[in-house]
């Protein structure tokens, strides 16, 4: 009879994707259709909602005033925000993984990642910047 925990581990690949541009002719990509961020940054929905707000404003402007300027600039405007948070998500994912697991980039990187992570939770500008990115205010 088997004693103790019986475990199975599965590794899930993490994807980072940006479709650039986010529009083509009358086709507009929003949310996950346009970009995927790794889950530990918790930014998927938080990127989808600004896309939706931007696109809705653009459609309303076009319908009310026959002005397509917001639709024309939709992709460029959305992508500025998307790339900023894609950069945050990539950095944060790499950092938290390396801080816990030396098997990816080695013990030296684990120690530098742990030092970096500890520094982020000390009062100061790095902590403020991290808070702003996590809150979506950066
Ligand atoms: C487990 C998990 C946890 C998450 N946690 C967070 C988090 O903490 N914070 C965060 O910001 N994000 C989080 N996300 C990401 C977030 O859920 C997504 O980024 C967000 O829902 C994307 O919104 P969307 O409208 O682009 O796509 P979706 O929410 O996927 O909406 C697409 C909709 O289209 C429908 N659909 C698909 N095909 C068709 C079709 N052919 N015809 C009609 N309808 C169709 C689908 O049924 C769905 O309702 C999480 C995701 C998962 C899976």
Coordinates of C-alpha atoms in Angstrom, one line a residue, residues 10-136:
X10 CA 2.4 19.4 -15.2
X11 CA 4.1 22.4 -16.6
X12 CA 2.0 24.8 -18.5
X13 CA 3.8 26.9 -21.1
X14 CA 3.3 30.7 -20.7
X15 CA 2.7 32.8 -23.7
X16 CA 3.2 36.5 -24.4
X17 CA 1.6 37.6 -27.7
X18 CA 0.9 41.0 -29.3
X19 CA -0.8 41.3 -32.6
X20 CA 0.6 44.5 -34.1
X21 CA -1.2 46.2 -35.6
X22 CA -4.5 45.8 -33.7
X23 CA -6.6 46.8 -36.7
X24 CA -6.8 46.2 -40.4
X25 CA -9.3 47.9 -42.6
X26 CA -12.6 47.6 -40.7
X27 CA -11.3 44.8 -38.5
X28 CA -10.4 45.8 -34.9
X29 CA -8.8 43.4 -32.4
X30 CA -9.6 43.9 -28.7
X31 CA -8.5 42.1 -25.5
X32 CA -7.2 38.5 -25.7
X33 CA -7.8 38.5 -29.4
X34 CA -5.0 41.1 -29.7
X35 CA -2.7 40.3 -26.8
X36 CA -1.9 37.6 -24.3
X37 CA 0.1 38.3 -21.1
X38 CA 1.5 35.7 -18.6
X39 CA -1.1 35.1 -15.8
X40 CA 1.0 36.2 -12.8
X41 CA 0.9 39.8 -13.9
X42 CA -3.0 39.7 -13.7
X43 CA -3.2 42.1 -16.7
X44 CA -5.3 40.2 -19.2
X45 CA -8.7 41.7 -18.3
X46 CA -6.9 44.9 -17.2
X47 CA -5.7 45.3 -20.8
X48 CA -8.9 44.2 -22.4
X49 CA -11.1 46.9 -20.6
X50 CA -9.0 49.9 -21.8
X51 CA -9.2 48.5 -25.4
X52 CA -13.0 48.3 -25.1
X53 CA -13.3 51.8 -23.7
X54 CA -11.0 53.2 -26.4
X55 CA -12.8 51.4 -29.1
X56 CA -16.3 52.3 -27.8
X57 CA -15.3 56.0 -27.7
X58 CA -14.0 55.7 -31.2
X59 CA -17.2 54.1 -32.5
X60 CA -19.4 56.7 -30.7
X61 CA -17.3 59.6 -32.2
X62 CA -17.7 58.0 -35.7
X63 CA -21.4 57.4 -35.4
X64 CA -22.2 60.9 -34.0
X65 CA -19.8 63.1 -35.9
X66 CA -18.7 61.0 -38.9
X67 CA -15.1 61.6 -37.5
X68 CA -13.0 58.5 -37.9
X69 CA -9.8 59.9 -36.3
X70 CA -10.2 57.8 -33.1
X71 CA -10.8 54.7 -35.1
X72 CA -7.8 55.4 -37.3
X73 CA -5.5 55.9 -34.3
X74 CA -7.1 53.0 -32.2
X75 CA -4.3 50.5 -32.8
X76 CA -1.4 52.9 -32.2
X77 CA -3.0 54.3 -29.0
X78 CA -3.9 50.8 -27.7
X79 CA -0.5 49.4 -28.5
X80 CA 1.4 52.1 -26.5
X81 CA -0.5 50.9 -23.4
X82 CA -0.3 47.2 -24.3
X83 CA 3.5 47.2 -24.8
X84 CA 4.1 49.0 -21.5
X85 CA 2.2 46.3 -19.6
X86 CA 3.6 43.5 -21.7
X87 CA 7.0 44.7 -20.7
X88 CA 5.9 44.7 -17.0
X89 CA 4.4 41.3 -17.3
X90 CA 7.5 39.7 -18.9
X91 CA 9.8 41.3 -16.3
X92 CA 7.6 40.3 -13.4
X93 CA 7.1 36.7 -14.6
X94 CA 10.9 36.2 -15.2
X95 CA 11.7 37.7 -11.8
X96 CA 9.3 35.7 -9.6
X97 CA 10.2 32.4 -11.4
X98 CA 13.9 32.9 -11.1
X99 CA 13.6 34.1 -7.4
X100 CA 12.1 30.7 -6.5
X101 CA 13.7 28.2 -8.9
X102 CA 17.4 27.9 -9.7
X103 CA 16.7 25.2 -12.4
X104 CA 15.9 27.8 -15.1
X105 CA 18.8 30.3 -15.0
X106 CA 20.9 29.0 -12.2
X107 CA 21.7 29.8 -8.6
X108 CA 23.5 33.1 -9.4
X109 CA 20.3 34.4 -11.1
X110 CA 18.2 33.0 -8.2
X111 CA 20.1 35.1 -5.7
X112 CA 20.1 38.3 -7.8
X113 CA 16.3 37.8 -8.4
X114 CA 15.7 37.3 -4.7
X115 CA 17.7 40.5 -3.9
X116 CA 15.7 42.4 -6.6
X117 CA 12.4 41.1 -5.3
X118 CA 13.3 42.0 -1.6
X119 CA 14.3 45.5 -2.8
X120 CA 10.9 46.0 -4.4
X121 CA 9.2 45.5 -1.1
X122 CA 11.3 48.1 0.7
X123 CA 9.9 51.7 0.9
X124 CA 11.2 53.8 -1.9
X125 CA 10.8 54.6 -5.6
X126 CA 11.1 50.9 -6.8
X127 CA 8.2 50.0 -4.4
X128 CA 6.1 52.9 -5.7
X129 CA 6.7 52.0 -9.3
X130 CA 5.8 48.3 -8.7
X131 CA 2.6 49.4 -6.9
X132 CA 1.6 51.6 -9.8
X133 CA 2.1 48.8 -12.3
X134 CA 0.2 46.4 -10.2
X135 CA -2.6 48.9 -9.8
X136 CA -2.6 49.7 -13.5

